[in-house]
Each structure stands twice: as C-alpha cells, then as structure tokens.
Coordinates of C-alpha atoms in Angstrom, one line a residue:
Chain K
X22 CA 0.0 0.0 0.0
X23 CA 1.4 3.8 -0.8
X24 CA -0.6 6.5 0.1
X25 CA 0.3 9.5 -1.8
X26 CA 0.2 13.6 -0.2
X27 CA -0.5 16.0 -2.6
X28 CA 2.5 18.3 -2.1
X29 CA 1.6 21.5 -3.3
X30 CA 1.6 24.1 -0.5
X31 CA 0.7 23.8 3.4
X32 CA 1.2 20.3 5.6
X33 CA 2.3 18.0 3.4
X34 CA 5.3 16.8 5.3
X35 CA 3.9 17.0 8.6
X36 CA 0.7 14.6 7.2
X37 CA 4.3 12.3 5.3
X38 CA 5.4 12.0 8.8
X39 CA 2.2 11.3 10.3
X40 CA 1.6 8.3 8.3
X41 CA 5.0 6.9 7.9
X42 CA 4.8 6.4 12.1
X43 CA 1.7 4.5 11.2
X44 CA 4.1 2.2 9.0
X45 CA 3.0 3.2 6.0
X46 CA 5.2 4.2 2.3
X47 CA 4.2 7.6 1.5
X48 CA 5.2 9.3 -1.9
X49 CA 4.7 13.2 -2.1
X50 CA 2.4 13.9 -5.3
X51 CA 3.9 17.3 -7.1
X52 CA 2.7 15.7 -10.9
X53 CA -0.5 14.6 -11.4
X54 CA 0.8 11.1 -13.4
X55 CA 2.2 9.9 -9.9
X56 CA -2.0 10.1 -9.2
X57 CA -1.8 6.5 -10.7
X58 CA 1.2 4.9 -8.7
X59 CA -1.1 5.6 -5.3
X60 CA -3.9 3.6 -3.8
X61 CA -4.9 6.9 -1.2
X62 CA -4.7 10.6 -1.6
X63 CA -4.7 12.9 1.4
X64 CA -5.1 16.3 1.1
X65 CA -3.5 18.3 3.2
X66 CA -3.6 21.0 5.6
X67 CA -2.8 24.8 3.8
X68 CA -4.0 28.1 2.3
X69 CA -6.9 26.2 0.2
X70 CA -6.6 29.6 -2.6
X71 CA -2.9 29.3 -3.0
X72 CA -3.7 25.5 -3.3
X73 CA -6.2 26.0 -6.1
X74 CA -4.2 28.1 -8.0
X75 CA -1.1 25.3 -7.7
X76 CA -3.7 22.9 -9.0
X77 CA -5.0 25.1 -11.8
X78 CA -1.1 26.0 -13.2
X79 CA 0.2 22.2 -12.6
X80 CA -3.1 20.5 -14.4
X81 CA -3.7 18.5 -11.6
X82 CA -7.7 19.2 -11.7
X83 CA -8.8 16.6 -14.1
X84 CA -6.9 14.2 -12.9
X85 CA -7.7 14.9 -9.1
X86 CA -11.5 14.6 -9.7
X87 CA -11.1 11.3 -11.5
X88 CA -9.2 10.3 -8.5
X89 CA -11.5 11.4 -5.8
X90 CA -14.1 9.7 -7.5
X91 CA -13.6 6.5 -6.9
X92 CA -10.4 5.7 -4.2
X93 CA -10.1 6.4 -1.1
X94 CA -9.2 10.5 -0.5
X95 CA -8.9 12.1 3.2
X96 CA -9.0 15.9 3.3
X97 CA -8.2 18.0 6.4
X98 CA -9.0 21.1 6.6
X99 CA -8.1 23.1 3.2
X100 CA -8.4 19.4 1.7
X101 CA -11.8 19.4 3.0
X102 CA -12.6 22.8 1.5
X103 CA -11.1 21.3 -1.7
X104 CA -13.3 18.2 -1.7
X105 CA -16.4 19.9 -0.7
X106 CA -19.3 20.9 -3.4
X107 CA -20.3 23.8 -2.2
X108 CA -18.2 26.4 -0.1
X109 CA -20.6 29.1 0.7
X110 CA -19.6 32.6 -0.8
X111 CA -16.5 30.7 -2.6
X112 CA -15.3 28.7 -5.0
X113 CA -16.2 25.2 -5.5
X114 CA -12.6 23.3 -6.2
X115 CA -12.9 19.4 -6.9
X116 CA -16.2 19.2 -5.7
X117 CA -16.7 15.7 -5.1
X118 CA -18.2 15.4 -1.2
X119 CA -21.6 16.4 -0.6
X120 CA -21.5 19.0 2.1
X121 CA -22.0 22.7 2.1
X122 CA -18.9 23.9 3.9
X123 CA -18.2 27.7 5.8
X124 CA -14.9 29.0 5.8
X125 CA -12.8 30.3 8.3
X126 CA -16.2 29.4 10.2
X127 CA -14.9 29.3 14.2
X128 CA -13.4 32.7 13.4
X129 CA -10.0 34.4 13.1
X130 CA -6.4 32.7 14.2
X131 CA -7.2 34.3 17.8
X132 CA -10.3 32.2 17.7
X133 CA -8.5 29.0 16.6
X134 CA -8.1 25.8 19.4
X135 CA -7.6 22.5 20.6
X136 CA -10.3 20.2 22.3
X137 CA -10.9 17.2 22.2
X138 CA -13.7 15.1 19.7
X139 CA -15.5 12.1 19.6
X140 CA -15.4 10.4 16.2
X141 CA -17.9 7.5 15.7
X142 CA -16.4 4.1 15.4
X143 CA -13.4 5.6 15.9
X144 CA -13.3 6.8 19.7
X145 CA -11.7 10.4 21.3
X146 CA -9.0 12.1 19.4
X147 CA -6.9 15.0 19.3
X148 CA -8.4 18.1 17.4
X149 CA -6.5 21.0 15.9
X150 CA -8.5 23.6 14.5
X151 CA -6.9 26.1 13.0
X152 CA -8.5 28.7 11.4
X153 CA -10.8 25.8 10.4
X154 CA -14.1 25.3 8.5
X155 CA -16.9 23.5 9.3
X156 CA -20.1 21.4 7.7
X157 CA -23.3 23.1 7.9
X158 CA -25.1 21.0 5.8
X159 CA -24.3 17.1 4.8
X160 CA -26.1 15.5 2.1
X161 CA -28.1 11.9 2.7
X162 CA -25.3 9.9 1.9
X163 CA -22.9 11.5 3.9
X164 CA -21.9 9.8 7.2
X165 CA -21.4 12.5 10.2
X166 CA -18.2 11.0 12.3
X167 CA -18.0 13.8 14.8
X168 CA -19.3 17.5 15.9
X169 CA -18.0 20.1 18.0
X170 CA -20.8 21.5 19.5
X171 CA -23.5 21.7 16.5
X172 CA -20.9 21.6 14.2
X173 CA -20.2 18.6 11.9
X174 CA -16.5 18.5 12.2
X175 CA -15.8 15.0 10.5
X176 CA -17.5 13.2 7.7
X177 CA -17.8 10.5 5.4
X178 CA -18.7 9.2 2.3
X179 CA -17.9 6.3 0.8
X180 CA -14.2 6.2 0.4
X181 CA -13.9 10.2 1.0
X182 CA -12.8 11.9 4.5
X183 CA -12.6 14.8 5.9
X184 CA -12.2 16.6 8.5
X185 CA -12.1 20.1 10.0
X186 CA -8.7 19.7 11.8
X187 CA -5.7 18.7 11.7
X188 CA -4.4 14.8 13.0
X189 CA -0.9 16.0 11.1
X190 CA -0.2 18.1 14.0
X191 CA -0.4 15.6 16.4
X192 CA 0.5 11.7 17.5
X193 CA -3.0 10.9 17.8
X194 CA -3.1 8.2 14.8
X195 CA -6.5 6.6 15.4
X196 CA -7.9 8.6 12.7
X197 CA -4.8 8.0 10.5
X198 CA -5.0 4.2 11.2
X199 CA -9.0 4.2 9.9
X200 CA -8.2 5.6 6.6
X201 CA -5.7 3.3 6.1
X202 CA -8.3 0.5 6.4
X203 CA -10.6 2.4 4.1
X204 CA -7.7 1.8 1.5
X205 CA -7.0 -1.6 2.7
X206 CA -10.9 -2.5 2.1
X207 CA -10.2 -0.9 -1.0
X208 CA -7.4 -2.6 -2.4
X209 CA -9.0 -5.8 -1.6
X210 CA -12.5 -4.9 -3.3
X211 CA -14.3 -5.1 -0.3
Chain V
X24 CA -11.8 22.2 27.5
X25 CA -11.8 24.2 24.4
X26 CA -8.1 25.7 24.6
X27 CA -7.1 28.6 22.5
X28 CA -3.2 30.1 22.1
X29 CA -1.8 27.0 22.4
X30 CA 1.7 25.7 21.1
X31 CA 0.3 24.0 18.6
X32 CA -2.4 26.0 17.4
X33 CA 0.0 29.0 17.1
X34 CA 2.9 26.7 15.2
X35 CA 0.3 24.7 13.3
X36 CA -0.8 28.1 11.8
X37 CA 2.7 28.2 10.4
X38 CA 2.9 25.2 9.3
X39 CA -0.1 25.3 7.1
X40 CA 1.9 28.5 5.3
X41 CA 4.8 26.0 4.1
X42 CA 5.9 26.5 0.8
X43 CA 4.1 29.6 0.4
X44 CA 4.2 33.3 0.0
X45 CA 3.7 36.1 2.0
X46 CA 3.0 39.3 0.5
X47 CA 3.2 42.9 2.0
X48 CA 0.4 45.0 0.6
X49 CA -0.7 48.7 1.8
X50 CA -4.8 48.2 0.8
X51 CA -7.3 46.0 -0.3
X52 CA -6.7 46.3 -3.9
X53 CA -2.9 44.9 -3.5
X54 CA -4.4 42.5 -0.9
X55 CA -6.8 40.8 -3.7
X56 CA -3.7 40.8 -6.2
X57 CA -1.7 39.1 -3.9
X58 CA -5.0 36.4 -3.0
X59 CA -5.5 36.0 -6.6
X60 CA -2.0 35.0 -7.5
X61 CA -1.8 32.0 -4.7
X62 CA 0.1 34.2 -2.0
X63 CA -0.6 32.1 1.5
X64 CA -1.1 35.4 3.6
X65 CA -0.5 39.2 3.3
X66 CA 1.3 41.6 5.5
X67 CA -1.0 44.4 5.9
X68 CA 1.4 47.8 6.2
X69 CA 1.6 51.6 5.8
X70 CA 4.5 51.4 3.6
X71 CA 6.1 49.1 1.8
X72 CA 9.8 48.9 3.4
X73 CA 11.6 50.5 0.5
X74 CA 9.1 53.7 1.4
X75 CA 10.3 52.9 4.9
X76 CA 13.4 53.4 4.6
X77 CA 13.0 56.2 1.8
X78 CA 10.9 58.4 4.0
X79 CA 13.0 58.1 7.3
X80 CA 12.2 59.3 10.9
X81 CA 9.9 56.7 13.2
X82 CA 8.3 54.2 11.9
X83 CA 5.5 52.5 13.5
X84 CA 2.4 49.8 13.8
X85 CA 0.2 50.6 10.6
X86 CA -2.9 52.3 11.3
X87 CA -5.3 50.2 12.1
X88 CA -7.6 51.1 9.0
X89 CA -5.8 50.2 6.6
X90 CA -5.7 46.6 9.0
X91 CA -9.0 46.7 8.6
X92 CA -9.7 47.2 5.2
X93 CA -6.9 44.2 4.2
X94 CA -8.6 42.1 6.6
X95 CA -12.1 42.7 4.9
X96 CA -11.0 42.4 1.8
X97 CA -9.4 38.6 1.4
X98 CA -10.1 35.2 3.1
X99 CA -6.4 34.6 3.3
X100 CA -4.8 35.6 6.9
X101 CA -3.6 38.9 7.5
X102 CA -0.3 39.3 9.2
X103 CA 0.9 43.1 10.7
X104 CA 3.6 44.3 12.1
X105 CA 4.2 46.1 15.3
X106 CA 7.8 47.2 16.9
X107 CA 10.4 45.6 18.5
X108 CA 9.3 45.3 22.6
X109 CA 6.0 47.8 21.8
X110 CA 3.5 45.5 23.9
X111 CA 0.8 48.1 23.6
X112 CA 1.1 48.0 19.6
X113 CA 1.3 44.0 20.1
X114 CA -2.2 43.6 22.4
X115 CA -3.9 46.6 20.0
X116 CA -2.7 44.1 16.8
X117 CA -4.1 41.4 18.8
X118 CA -6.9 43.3 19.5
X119 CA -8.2 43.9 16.0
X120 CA -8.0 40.4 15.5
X121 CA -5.0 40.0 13.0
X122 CA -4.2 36.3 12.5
X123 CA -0.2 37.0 12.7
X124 CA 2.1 39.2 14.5
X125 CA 5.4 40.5 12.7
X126 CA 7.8 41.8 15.9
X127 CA 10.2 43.7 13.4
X128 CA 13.4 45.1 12.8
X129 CA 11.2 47.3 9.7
X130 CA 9.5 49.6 12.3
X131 CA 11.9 51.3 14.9
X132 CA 12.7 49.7 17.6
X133 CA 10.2 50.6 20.9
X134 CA 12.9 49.3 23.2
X135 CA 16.9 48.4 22.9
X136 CA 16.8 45.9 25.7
X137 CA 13.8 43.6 25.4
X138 CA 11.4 41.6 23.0
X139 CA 8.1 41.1 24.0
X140 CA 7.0 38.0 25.7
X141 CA 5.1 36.6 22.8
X142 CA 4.0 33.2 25.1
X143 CA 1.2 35.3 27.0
X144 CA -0.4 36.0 23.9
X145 CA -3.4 34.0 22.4
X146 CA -1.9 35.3 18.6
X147 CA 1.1 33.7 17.2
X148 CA 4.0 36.0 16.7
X149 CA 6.7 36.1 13.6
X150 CA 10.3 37.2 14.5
X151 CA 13.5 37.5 12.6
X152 CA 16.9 36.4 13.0
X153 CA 20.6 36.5 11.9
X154 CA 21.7 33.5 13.4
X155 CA 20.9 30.5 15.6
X156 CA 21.5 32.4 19.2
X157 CA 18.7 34.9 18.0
X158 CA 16.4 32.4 16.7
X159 CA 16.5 30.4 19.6
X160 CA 16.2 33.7 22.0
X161 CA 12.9 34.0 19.6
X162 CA 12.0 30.7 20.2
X163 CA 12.1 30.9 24.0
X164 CA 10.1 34.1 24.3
X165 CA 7.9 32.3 22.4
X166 CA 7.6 32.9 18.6
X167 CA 6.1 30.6 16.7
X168 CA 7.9 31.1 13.2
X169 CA 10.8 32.3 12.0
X170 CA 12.7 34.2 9.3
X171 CA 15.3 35.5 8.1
X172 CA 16.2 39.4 8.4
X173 CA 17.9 39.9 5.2
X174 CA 18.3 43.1 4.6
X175 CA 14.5 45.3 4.2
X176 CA 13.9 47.3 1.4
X177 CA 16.6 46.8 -0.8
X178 CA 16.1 44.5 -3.1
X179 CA 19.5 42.9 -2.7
X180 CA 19.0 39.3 -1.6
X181 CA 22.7 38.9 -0.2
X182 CA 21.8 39.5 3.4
X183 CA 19.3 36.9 3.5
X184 CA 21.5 34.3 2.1
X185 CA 23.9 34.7 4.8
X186 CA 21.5 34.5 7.5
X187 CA 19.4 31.6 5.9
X188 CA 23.2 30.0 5.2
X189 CA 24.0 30.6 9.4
X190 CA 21.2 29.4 11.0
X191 CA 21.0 26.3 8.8
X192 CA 24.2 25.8 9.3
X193 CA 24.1 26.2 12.8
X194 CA 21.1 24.0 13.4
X195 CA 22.9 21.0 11.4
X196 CA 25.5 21.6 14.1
X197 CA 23.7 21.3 17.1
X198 CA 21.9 18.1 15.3
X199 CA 25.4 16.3 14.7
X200 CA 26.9 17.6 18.1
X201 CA 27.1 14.8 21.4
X202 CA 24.7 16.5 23.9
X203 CA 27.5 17.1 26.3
X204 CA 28.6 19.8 24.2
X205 CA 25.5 21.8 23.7
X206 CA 25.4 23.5 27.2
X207 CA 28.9 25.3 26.1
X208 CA 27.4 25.7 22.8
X209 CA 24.4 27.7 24.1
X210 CA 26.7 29.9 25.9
X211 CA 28.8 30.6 22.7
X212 CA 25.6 31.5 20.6
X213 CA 23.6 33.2 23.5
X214 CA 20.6 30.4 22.8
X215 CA 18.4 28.9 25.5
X216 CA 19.6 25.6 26.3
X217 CA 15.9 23.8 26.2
X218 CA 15.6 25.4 22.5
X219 CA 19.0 23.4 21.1
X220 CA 18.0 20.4 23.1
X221 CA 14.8 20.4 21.4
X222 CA 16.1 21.6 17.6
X223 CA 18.9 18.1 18.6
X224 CA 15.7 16.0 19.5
X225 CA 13.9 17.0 16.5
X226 CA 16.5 17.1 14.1
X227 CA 15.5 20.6 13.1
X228 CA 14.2 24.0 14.1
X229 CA 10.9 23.1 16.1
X230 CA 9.1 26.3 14.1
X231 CA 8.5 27.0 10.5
X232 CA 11.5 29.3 8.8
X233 CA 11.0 31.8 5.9
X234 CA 13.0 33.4 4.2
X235 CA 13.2 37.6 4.0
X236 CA 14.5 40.8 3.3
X237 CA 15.5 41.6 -0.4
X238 CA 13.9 39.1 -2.6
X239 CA 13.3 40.9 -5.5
X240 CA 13.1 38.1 -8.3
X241 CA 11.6 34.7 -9.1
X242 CA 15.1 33.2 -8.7
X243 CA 15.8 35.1 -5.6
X244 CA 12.7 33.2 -3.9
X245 CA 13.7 29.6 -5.5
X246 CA 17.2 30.6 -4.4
X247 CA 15.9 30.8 -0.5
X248 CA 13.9 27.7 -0.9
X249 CA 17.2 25.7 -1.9
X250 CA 19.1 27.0 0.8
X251 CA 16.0 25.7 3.2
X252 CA 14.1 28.3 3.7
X253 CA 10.0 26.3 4.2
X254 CA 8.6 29.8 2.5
X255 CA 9.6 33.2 1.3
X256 CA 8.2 37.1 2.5
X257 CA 8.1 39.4 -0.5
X258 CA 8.1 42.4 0.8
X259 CA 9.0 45.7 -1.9
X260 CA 9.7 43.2 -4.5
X261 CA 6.1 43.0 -5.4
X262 CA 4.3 46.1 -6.0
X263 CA 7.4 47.9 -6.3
X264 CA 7.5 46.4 -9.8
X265 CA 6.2 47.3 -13.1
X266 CA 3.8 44.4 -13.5
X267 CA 2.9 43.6 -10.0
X268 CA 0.3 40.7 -11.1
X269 CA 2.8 39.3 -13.0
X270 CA 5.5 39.7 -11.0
X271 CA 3.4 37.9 -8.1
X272 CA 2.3 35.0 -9.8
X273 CA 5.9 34.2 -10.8
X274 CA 6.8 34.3 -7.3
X275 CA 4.7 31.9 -6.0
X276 CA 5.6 29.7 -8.8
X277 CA 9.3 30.0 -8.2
X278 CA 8.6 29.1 -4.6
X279 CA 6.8 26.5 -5.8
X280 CA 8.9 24.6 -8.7
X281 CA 12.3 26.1 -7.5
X282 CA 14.6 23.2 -8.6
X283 CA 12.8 23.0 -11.9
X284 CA 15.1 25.8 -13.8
X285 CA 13.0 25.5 -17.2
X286 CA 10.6 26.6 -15.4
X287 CA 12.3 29.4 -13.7
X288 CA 13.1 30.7 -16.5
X289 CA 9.9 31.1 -18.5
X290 CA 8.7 32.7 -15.3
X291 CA 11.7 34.9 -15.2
X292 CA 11.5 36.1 -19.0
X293 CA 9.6 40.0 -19.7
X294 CA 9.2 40.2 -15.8
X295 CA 9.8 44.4 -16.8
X296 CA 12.4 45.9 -14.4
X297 CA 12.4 44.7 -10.6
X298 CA 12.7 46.9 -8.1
X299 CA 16.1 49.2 -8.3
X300 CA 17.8 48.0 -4.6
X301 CA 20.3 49.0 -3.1
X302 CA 23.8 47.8 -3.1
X303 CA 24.9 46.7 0.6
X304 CA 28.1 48.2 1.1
X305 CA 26.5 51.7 0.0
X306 CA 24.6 51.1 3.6
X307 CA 26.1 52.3 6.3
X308 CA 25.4 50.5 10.1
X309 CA 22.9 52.5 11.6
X310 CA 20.5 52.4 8.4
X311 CA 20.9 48.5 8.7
X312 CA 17.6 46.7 9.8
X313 CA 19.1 44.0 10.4
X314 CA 21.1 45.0 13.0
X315 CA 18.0 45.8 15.0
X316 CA 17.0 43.3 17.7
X317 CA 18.8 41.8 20.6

C-alpha cells in the first residue's frame, strides 16, 4: 500500500510524517501522473486559494476529480474545502463530497483551538482547528463521524474523509489508522 | 476544554503556510492581487519597506484602517507588524484580530533591551533572525515562526543568504553535536539551552523558517527555498515592480517549482524591471535593519 500527499503548499510533510509512524510508504504527489502509482490521496492541511491556484497551473484538476471519485481520498481542513461541493460565498474546487462547507467558520487565528472530539467508530481524538471550516449542511449519503458542539467537524462518504482539523499536528493516529483500512478495504474490493 | 493560544495551534498556523508566499500590501486592492495570485497570507502595512526606509524618521504599527480594510477584503490571513518590545502595539494588533504578528526590525525599535514576551499572547508572533542564538532567543520568548532578516527594502538578496546559510548551518550543528557539548554551545551563541535540546531531539528548528528581506526576483525566492528556507516574505519586491500581477504570480511559482530551472526561466522572462535595490556596502550600520533586535 502507498498512500500519496499531494505536495503543493501547506502540511504535506507533517501529514508524510504522520503516516510513515503509522508504517505506512508515502510518496509526495507534485505531478499529477504519480496520481496512478497511489492507492490513497490525502489532502492536506494549507491556504486552500494558494492551493487552487497550484492545481489550476500544474493540471492536476482533471486528474484529481477522476481520483477522488472513486479511491479512497482524506481531506483536512483546506483538503476538505477542496473536496467539498459547495463552499458558501467561494469557490467550489474538486467538488466531489456532498456538504455545504463555511470558511474560516470558528473565526479568526485568535479564535483558533484545541479540544478534544468524539469520532464514531473511531473513539476520542486529538483536534487541531486552526482557522478551520466547518459542515453546515451534509447530504443523505454523507456519514457524520463527529461534531464540535452543532458543528459537523468529520465526515464520510464512501471512500472520501474529511475533517475540520488537523491529525498531522499531532501523534494521535486513530484517525490516521481508519483511513488506512478504508484503502485496505479498497485494495481488496471489499 | 476548548483551549485557545496553544503551542500548537500557534505553530500549526505556520505550518499550514509552508511552501508559500507572503505578501506585504498597503490596501485592499494589493491584498486581492496578492490572493489572486496563490500568496498564503499578506502583511498588511503603511508602507512598503523600501518607502520605509526612503521616508525616514519613526516608523511604526500601521494604522489600524488600513488593517481593517486588508482584513475585509481577502479570506487569506492577514499578518501586521508592530515594533520591537512595543506590547501596547502588540495587544492593539491582537486586538483587531490579525491572525499573525510580525515583531520587526522594519519599524523602529520601541525598546533596545527587550522583546516582548510573545508566550502570553493567544496570537502567534513572527520574528527575525541573523543566526541560531537569535532564533532560539525568539524561540524561547515564544515565537512561533521564523525568518530570516535579510536586509528590508533593498532589493538585494545577499543578506538573506547569509543568515538563511547561518542558521541552517548552525542548526545541522547542534543536530550532529554529542549533547555534552551543547550547554557550552548555548553559551557561545547566547541560545536557551531547552531550544537546542529540542532543535537536537527534532533534528531541526521546532518552528517553521522563511526566508526575508531583499527578494526581489523569481530566482531570488527559488534561491531561498534551496538554501532551506520552508517559504519566502516578499516584501517591496512585489508592487514595487512594473507588472505587479505578473511579478506575483511568478513568485509563488518560483517558490513553488524552485529546482525546476525551465521553469524558472519562463517565469523569469519579460518580468519588466524589478525593483532598483540598493547595493549593501552603499549602507552604512545604523541604516541596517538587520542590525536591530537583541
């Protein structure tokens, strides 16, 4: 199994490191072809515009949504802006989960924190949420993982995840170690 | 217990800027240039540093209108800057709620003795630094990012290079040195101890490091990113140049693809004239920036 980072801008070595104490070969993505050499994608942590316009000037786009449509993908943060279909009063990117996502929605940097959440068959973990966005609105087959407060903060659907913060920041690898068995249900067809 | 301010909330906000730019801009209009072309965050300022240092006398925190109106106008964060050991500039920053905190050299200094104590505040802080002892001194008064001073508002990239080249060096140092000798070490640079043991533990700095003062080109930002900067300030580079959209795009390109040189140089080719800048030795020491901060 290699799970791939797309290394364009923001935490892509931090998420490399992350899963390579799981015990798992990473390869940073910076072409689009290396897309097919992968059986995961994460997307990571970042400025999501600076990461839009990388994907834009690198032709990653078509190749991305092709992806993300069908193996497993896990977004945190700007990746989950990136995934999301609708970003309300932006820019829809790949578009491929069905959740209406707010921006910058706990507030500024001042406003950013740590606490922890309960994810659903996953258990307590460590979240960072930095300047984070959240799900106000999840379509039917979306599968809500965890809230903060009212706010969906981790979701699923089918082979995609996402979350609001950030498991690349810290040595809390439950989350890290579900994907993983996404793509290992994946790679054996289940 | 929801925590705010915390280590790694103010770090993590750093790290999420790797391998990005970060633009100075004096309105909104410059701000939406710099969003538009990919730039990870914007310093929000009165004057770009070349007007700085043009226009003389005091230089201090940007009025906080102009904070404002950068702040309204893009989603990216908004970084300003406030002096050197100004704590009233620093909590009024924090105040209006910008997302970053630049203690710098740029403005004039508020006090020759002391930086502020950046771990009582709930905003991250950005500091400069020549050399490993000053980075670590950051470090333990609780910055949570780094870079380098270079030299502000001239263009001229030199000064950067030899602080980027110090520090790096210096960290690689302490990395390969037997922990016996980094007590004697932190003496010799003037570091907190606890900050080398932890850059020896980690194998590197423990904050993200940019690059700054006097990148004026393409190459001049893919030439920081080799040398290991994580991402690069452009400070009068930018709109101090004939095509600023332009220019700005090829910046965070360069930043981007800097080891790929075709590359480089298609984004280098009818840039228009860069900014003049100012040759080093033509400085004398007490119009250096750089030699600000203790």
């Amino acid at each position: 199994m290699k799970i791939g980072i797309l290394a364009l801008q923001g935490s892509y070595y931090n998420h490399k490191h992350y899963f390579e104490q799981i015990g798992v070969e990473t390869l940073l993505v910076k072409k689009p072809e290396q897309l097919d050499e992968i059986d995961g994608l994460i997307i990571p942590g970042g400025e999501s515009t600076a990461i839009r316009r990388l994907i834009d000037r690198y032709h990653f786009m078509k190749d991305l949504k092709s992806f993300c449509s069908s193996k497993p993908v896990f977004g945190t943060c700007a990746g989950m802006i990136l995934l999301a279909k609708e970003n309300i009063g932006y820019p829809t990117h790949i578009g491929v989960l069905n959740v209406r996502l707010k921006r910058n929605a706990f507030g500024r940097q001042v406003h950013s924190f740590e606490e922890t959440v309960h994810l659903k068959d996953i258990g307590d973990v460590e979240g960072i949420y930095i300047r984070a966005p959240y799900v106000e609105v999840a379509g039917d087959e979306v599968d809500v993982l965890g809230k903060h407060k009212d706010a969906i903060v981790a979701v699923k659907q089918n082979n995609i995840l996402a979350t609001s913060f950030h498991p690349e920041l810290t040595e809390d690898y439950k989350i890290g170690k579900y994907f993983i068995n996404l793509v290992d249900k994946y790679i054996k067809g289940e | 217990m929801k925590n705010t301010g915390t280590i790694k909330v103010k770090t993590g906000m750093a790290v999420m800027q790797q391998r990005g730019v970060i633009m100075d801009v004096i309105n909104a209009e410059q701000a939406k240039i710099a969003e538009d072309a990919g730039a990870v965050a914007v310093m929000a300022l009165e004057r770009v540093p070349a007007d700085i240092r043009a226009a003389g006398g005091v230089a201090r925190m940007a009025d906080p209108t102009i904070i404002e109106e950068v702040m309204n106008a893009v989603s990216i964060p908004v970084m300003a800057k406030c002096r050197i050991g100004h704590i009233v500039e620093a909590r009024t920053l924090e105040a209006l709620g910008v997302d970053y905190i630049d203690e710098s050299e740029v403005l004039t200094p508020a006090d020759e003795m002391f930086h502020i104590n950046k771990n009582e505040y709930t905003v991250p802080f950005v500091c400069g630094a020549k050399d490993l002892g000053e980075a670590a001194r950051r470090i333990g008064e609780g910055a949570s990012m780094l870079r380098t001073k270079g030299e502000p508002g001239t263009g001229n990239i030199v000064e950067a290079v030899r602080h980027m080249r110090i520090v790096m060096s210096q960290v690689r140092k302490v990395v390969n040195m037997s922990e016996d000798e980094l007590m004697t070490y932190a003496k010799e640079l003037g570091a907190p101890y606890h900050v080398l043991l932890e850059i020896k533990k980690q194998g590197k700095l423990p904050v993200i490091n940019f690059a700054a003062g006097g990148v004026a080109t393409p190459a001049d930002a893919a030439l920081m990113m080799q040398l290991g900067a994580d991402g690069v300030f452009v400070g009068s580079g930018i709109f101090k140049s004939n095509n600023p959209e332009k220019f700005a795009k090829a910046i965070v390109e360069a930043t981007y693809s800097y080891q790929d040189y075709d590359k480089i140089a298609e984004l280098s080719k009818g840039l228009g004239e860069p900014m003049k800048g100012i040759e080093l030795s033509t400085l004398q020491s007490k119009d250096r920036m750089s030699e600000r901060g203790w």
